[in-house]
Coordinates of C-alpha atoms in Angstrom, one line a residue:
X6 CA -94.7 111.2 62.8
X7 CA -92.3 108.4 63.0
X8 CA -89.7 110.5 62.4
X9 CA -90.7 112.8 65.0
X10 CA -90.8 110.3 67.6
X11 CA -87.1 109.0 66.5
X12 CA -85.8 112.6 66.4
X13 CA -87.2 113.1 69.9
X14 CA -85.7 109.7 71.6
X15 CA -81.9 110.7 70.0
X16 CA -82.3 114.2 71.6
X17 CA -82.9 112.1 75.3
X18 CA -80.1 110.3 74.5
X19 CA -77.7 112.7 73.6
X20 CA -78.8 114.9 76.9
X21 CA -78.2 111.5 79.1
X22 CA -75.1 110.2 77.6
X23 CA -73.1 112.5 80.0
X24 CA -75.0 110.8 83.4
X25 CA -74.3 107.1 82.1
X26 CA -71.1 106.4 84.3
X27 CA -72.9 108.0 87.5
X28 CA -76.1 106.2 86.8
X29 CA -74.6 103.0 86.3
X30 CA -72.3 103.6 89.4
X31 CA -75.9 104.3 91.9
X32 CA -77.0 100.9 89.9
X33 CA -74.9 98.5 91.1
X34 CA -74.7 100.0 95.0
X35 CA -78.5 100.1 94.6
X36 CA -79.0 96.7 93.6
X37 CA -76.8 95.9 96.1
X38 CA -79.3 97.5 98.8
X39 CA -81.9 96.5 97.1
X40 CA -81.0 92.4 97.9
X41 CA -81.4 93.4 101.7
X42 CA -84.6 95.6 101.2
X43 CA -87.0 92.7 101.6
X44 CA -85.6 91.4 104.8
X45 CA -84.3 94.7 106.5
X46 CA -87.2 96.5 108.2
X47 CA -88.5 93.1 109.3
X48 CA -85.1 92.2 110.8
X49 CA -84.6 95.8 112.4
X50 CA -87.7 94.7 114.1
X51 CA -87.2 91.6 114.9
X52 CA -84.0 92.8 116.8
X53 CA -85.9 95.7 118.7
X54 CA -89.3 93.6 119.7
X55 CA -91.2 97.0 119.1
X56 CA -92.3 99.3 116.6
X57 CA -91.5 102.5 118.7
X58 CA -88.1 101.4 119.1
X59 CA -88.1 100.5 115.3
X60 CA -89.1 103.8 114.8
X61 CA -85.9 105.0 116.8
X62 CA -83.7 103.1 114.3
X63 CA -85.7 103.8 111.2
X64 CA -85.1 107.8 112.1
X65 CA -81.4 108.1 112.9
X66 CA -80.7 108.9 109.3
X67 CA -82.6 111.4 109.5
X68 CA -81.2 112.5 112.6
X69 CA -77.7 112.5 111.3
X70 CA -78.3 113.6 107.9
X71 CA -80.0 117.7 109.5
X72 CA -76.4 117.7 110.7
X73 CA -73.9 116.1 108.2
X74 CA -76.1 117.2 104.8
X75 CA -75.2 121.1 105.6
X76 CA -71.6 120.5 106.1
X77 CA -71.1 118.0 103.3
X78 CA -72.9 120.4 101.1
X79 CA -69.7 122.8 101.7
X80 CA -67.6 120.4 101.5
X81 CA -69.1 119.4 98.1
X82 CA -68.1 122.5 96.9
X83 CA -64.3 123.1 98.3
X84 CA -62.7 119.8 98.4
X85 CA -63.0 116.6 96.0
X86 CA -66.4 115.1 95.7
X87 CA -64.9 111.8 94.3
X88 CA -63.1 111.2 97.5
X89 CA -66.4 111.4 99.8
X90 CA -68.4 109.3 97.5
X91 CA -65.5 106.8 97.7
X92 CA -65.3 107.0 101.6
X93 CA -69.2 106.3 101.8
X94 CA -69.1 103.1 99.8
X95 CA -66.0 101.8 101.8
X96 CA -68.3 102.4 104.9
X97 CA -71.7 101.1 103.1
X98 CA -69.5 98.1 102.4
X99 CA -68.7 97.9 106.2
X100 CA -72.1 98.4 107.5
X101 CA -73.6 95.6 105.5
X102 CA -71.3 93.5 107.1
X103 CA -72.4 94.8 110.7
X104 CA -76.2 94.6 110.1
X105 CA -75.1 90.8 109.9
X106 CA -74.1 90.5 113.0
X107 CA -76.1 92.7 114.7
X108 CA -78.3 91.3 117.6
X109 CA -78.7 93.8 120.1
X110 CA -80.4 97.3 119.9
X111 CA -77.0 99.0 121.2
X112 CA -75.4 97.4 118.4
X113 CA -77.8 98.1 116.1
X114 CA -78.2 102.0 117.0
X115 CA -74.5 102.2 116.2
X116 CA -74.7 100.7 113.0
X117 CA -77.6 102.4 111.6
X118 CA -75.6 105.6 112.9
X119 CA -72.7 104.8 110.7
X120 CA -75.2 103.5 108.3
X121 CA -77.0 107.0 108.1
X122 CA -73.5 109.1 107.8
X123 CA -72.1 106.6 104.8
X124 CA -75.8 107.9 103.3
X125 CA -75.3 111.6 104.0
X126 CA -72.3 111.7 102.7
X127 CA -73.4 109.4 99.1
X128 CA -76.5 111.2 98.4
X129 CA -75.3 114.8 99.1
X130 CA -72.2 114.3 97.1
X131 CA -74.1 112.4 94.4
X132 CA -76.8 114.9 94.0
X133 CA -74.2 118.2 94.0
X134 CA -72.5 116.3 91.0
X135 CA -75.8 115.4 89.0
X136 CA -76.6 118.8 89.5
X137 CA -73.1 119.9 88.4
X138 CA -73.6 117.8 85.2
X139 CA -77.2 118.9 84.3
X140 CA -77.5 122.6 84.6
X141 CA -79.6 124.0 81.1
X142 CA -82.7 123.3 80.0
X143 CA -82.9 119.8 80.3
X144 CA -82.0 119.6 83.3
X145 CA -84.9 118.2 84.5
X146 CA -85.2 115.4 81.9
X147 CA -81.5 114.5 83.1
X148 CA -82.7 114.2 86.5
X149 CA -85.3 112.2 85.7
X150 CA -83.4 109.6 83.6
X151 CA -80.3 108.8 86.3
X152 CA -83.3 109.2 88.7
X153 CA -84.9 106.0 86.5
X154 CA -81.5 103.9 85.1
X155 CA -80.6 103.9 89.2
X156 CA -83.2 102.9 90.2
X157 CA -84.0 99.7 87.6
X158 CA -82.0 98.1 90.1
X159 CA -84.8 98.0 92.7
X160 CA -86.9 96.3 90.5
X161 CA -84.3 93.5 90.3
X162 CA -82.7 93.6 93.5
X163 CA -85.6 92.8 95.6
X164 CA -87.1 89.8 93.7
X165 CA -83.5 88.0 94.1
X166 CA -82.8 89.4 97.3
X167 CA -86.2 87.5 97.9
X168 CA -85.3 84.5 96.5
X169 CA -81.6 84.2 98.0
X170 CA -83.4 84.9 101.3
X171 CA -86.1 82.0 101.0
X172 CA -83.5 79.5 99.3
X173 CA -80.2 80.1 101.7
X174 CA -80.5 82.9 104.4
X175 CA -81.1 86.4 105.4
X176 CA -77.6 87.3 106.2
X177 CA -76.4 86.1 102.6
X178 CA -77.9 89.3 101.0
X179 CA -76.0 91.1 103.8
X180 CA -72.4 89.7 102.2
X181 CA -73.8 90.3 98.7
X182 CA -74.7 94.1 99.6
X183 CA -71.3 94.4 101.0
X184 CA -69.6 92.5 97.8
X185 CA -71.6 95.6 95.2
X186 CA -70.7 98.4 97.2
X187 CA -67.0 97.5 96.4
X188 CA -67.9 96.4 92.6
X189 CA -69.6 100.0 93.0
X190 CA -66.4 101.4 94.7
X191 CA -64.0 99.9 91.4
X192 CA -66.1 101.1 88.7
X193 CA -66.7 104.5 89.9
X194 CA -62.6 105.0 90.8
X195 CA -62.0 104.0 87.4
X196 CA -65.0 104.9 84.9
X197 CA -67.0 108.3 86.7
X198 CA -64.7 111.4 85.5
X199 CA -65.3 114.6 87.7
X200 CA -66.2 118.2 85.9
X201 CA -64.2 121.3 86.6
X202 CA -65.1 122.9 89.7
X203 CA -65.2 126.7 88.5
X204 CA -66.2 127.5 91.7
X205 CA -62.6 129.4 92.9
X206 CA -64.5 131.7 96.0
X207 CA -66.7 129.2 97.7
X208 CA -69.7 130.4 99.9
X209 CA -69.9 130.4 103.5
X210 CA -72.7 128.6 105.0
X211 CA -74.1 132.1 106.4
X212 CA -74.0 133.3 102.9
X213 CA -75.5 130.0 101.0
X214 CA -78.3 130.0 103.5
X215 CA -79.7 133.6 103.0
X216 CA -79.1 132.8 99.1
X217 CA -81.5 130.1 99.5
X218 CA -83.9 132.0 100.9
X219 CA -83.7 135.0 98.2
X220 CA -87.1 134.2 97.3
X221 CA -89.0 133.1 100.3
X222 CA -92.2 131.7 98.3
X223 CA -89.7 129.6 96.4
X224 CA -87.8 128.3 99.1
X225 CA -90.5 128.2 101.3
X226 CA -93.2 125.6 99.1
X227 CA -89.7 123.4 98.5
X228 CA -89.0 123.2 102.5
X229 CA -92.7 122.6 102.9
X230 CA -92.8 119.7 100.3
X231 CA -89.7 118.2 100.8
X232 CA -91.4 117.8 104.4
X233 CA -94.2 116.6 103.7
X234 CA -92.9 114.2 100.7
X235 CA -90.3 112.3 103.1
X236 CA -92.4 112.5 106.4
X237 CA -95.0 110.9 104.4
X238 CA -92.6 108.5 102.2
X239 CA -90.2 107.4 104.8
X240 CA -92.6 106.6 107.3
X241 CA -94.5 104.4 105.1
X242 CA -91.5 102.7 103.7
X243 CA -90.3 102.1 107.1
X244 CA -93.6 100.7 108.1
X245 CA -94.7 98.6 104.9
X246 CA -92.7 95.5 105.1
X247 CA -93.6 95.4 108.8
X248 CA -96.9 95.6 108.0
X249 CA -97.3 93.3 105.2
X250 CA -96.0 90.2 106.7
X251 CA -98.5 90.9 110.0
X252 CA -101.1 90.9 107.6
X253 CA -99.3 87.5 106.0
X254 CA -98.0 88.3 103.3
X255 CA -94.9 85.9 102.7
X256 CA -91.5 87.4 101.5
X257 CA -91.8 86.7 98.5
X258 CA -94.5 88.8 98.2
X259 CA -92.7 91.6 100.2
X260 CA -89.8 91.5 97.1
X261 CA -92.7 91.7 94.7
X262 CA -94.5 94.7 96.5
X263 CA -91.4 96.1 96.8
X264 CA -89.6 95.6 94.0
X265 CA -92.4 96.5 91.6
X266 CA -94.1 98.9 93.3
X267 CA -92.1 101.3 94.4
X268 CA -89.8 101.3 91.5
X269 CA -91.7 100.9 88.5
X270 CA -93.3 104.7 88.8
X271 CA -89.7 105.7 88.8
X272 CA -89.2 104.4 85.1
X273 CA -92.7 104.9 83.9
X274 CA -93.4 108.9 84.4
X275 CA -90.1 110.8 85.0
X276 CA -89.2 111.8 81.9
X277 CA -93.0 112.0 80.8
X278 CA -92.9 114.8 84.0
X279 CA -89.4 116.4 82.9
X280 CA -91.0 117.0 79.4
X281 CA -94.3 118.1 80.5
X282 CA -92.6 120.5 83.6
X283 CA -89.9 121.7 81.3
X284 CA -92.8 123.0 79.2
X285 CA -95.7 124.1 81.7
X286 CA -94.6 124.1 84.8
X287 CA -94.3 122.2 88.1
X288 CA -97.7 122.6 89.5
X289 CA -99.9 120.3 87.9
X290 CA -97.5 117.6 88.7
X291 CA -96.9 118.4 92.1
X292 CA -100.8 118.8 93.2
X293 CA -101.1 115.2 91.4
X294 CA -98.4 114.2 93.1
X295 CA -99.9 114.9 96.4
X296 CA -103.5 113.7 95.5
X297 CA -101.9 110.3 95.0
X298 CA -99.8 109.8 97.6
X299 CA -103.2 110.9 100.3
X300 CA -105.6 108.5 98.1
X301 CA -102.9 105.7 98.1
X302 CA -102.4 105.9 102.2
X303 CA -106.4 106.4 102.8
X304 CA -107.5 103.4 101.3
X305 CA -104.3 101.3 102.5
X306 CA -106.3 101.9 105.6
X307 CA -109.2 99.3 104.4
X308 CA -107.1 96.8 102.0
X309 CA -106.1 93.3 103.2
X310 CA -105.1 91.1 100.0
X311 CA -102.0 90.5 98.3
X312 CA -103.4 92.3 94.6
X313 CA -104.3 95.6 97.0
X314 CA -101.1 96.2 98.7
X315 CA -99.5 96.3 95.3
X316 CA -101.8 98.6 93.5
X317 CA -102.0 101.1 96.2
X318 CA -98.2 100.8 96.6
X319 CA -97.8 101.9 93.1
X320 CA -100.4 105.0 93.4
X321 CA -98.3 106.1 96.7
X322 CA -95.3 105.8 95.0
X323 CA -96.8 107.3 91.4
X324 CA -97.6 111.1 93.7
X325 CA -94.1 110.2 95.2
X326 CA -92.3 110.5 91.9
X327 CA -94.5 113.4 90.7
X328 CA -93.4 115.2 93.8
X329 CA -89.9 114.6 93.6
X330 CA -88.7 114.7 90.1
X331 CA -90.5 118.6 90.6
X332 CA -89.1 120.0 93.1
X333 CA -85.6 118.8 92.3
X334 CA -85.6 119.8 88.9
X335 CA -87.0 123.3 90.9
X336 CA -84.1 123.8 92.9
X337 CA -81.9 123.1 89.9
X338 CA -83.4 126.3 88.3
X339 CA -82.2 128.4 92.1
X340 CA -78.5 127.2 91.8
X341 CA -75.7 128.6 90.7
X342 CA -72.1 126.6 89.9
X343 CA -70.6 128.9 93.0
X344 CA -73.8 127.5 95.5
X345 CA -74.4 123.4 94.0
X346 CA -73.1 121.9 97.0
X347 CA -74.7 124.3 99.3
X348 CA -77.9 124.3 98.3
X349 CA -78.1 120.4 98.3
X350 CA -76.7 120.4 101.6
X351 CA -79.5 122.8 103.2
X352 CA -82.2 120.7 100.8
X353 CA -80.7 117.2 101.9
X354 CA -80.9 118.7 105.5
X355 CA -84.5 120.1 105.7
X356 CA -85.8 116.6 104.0
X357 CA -83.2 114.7 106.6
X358 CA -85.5 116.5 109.4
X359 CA -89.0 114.8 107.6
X360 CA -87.0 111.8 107.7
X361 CA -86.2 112.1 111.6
X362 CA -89.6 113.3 112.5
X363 CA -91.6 110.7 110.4
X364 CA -90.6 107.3 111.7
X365 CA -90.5 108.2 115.2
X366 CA -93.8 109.6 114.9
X367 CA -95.2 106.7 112.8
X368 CA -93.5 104.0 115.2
X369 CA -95.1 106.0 118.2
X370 CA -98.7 105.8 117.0
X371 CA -98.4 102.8 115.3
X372 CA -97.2 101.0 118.5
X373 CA -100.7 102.8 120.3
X374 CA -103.0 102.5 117.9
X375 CA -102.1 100.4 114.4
X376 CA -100.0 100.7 111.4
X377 CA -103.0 101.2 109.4
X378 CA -104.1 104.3 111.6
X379 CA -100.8 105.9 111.1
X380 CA -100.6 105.6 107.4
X381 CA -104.5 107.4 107.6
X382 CA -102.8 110.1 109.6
X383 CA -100.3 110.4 107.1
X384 CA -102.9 110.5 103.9
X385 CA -105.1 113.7 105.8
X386 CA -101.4 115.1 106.4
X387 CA -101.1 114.6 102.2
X388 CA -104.5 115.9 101.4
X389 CA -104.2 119.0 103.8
X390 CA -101.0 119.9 101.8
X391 CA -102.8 120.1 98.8
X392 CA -105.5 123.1 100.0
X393 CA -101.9 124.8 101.2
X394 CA -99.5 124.4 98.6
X395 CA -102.6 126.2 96.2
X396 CA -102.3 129.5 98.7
X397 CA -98.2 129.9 97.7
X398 CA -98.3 132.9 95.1
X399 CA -96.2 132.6 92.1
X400 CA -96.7 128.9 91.6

């Protein structure tokens, strides 16, 4: 049996030797973000005075993203991907700079704007190479381990981020965010080599799209989860720090919540879901998936203490994983090398639009009613999914 259980862990690592430079390069720009994550929402509000407003910035990536994902999908797939994610962590190191400064809500729309373009243009090209690099039948155990070395970094990044904050100042994670996204920059120029693009006749757009719709009961149940997932996700990470210290929890406490909570399902279960999906399918996981993320936001609805915030975190963020390492490993399975960048473009852009309609949304009832009602709203909108996603055929 102990043999077994060796022979098993050197088959992972052989399949996830090939991601190491990639996952190492999202670990250090991660860790950088993840120094800010404590303080960002908090100070995004603090510079708004309302959670509507909030809302408005929270959303913008979103916003940008339904138009920029698309386009830097094709890109992705006729011009060099190590350029882009180059440009976008010159601009993320930028950015961190400007949220510094930034006082006003003019100044701060702008920003986030350039903020939300430098993340368009990271993620897309990140995920069209990961998916370049783990096409085969482990693809989705590949997935899940860059998805967990990357982010190992939010588990860290907050609880310092938290520290530096209480012990100096908020802006000094701002200059530290800045300073990783150029260590990020230097390793991944030198250390991250690109795979041949054997894609010679690239798609248009017209052409990628009906492609991704060849089988509408595919395409449609990822659309409608990717939906669901990030209007659900997004709003309540927009919302959560906000939230917490209004209920009074210190900033410490936000790092902790934050740093263990919605990162430690991310290491626990992905490659426990890769193997089990690889083998059975993606249903189980993704009804779980859902059940936990609409019990998690119900009973957030009723909690008050320190000990509750962080164990209903962790069941939101336990269906949030289930959900995602699924359907990413699913749209794997629909690309071909000719349609990578594509089809991550038109995903990235249909989960950019849960991302724009969430927060807005979210920040809209929360500044009518409560935070608390909206995340309620957001648990019926989980559990409703649930009774649909069991009518798609051919899951």
């Amino acid at each position: 049996m102990a043999f077994s259980f060796m022979q098993f862990l050197n088959e992972r690592i052989v399949h996830f030797k090939k991601m190491v430079p990639l996952s190492i390069t999202f670990f250090i720009y991660l860790l950088g973000w993840g120094f800010v994550s404590p303080i960002f929402n908090i100070r995004v509000n603090d510079v708004t005075g309302s959670l509507s407003l909030s809302g408005i910035i929270f959303s913008l990536v979103g916003l940008v993203g339904v138009f920029s994902d698309p386009l830097v999908g094709l890109f992705c797939d006729r011009y060099n991907i190590k350029k882009m994610i180059q440009f976008s962590l010159v601009l993320y190191s930028i950015v961190f700079l400007m949220y510094s400064i930034a006082g006003s809500f003019e100044f701060l729309f702008i920003t986030r704007l350039m903020h939300a373009f430098a993340l368009s243009l990271l993620w897309t090209s990140g995920w069209t190479l990961t998916r370049r690099l783990t096409k085969g039948r482990y693809a989705q155990e590949e997935i899940s381990a860059w998805s967990s070395v990357q982010n190992m970094a939010y588990i860290l990044g907050p609880i310092i981020g938290g520290l530096i904050i209480t012990i100096y100042s908020w802006q000094s994670v701002f200059y530290l965010g800045s300073v990783f996204s150029i260590i990020s920059l230097l390793y991944f120029t030198f250390k991250v080599k690109m795979p041949v693009n054997h894609n010679s006749c690239p798609k248009t757009f017209k052409e990628q799209w009906h492609s991704f719709f060849k089988d509408p009961s595919v395409a449609y149940r990822l659309i409608a989860l990717n939906l669901v997932l990030f209007i659900a996700s997004t709003s309540f990470y927009s919302f959560l720090p906000i939230h917490l210290v209004d209920t009074g929890v210190s900033i410490e406490g936000v790092a902790i919540i934050l740093a263990l909570s919605t990162t430690v399902p991310y290491i626990l279960f992905p490659i426990v879901i890769g193997v089990v999906a690889d083998n059975y399918g993606r249903k189980i996981p993704t009804l779980f998936g859902l059940l936990f993320m609409a019990l998690g936001l119900i009973f957030f609805t009723w909690i008050n203490t320190f000990t509750q915030f962080l164990f209903y975190t962790f069941v939101i963020y336990t269906g949030v994983v289930f959900i995602q390492m699924s359907i990413n490993a699913e749209l794997n399975d629909m690309v071909s090398e000719k349609e990578v960048g594509g089809f991550t473009g038109i995903f990235e852009g249909f989960k950019d639009f849960g991302i724009l309609i969430g927060p807005l949304v979210v920040g809209f009832i929360s500044a009518v009613t409560s935070i608390t009602f909206s995340f309620l709203i957001l648990g019926a909108v989980c559990t409703c999914s649930i009774i649909v996603l069991k009518g798609f055929k051919n899951f």
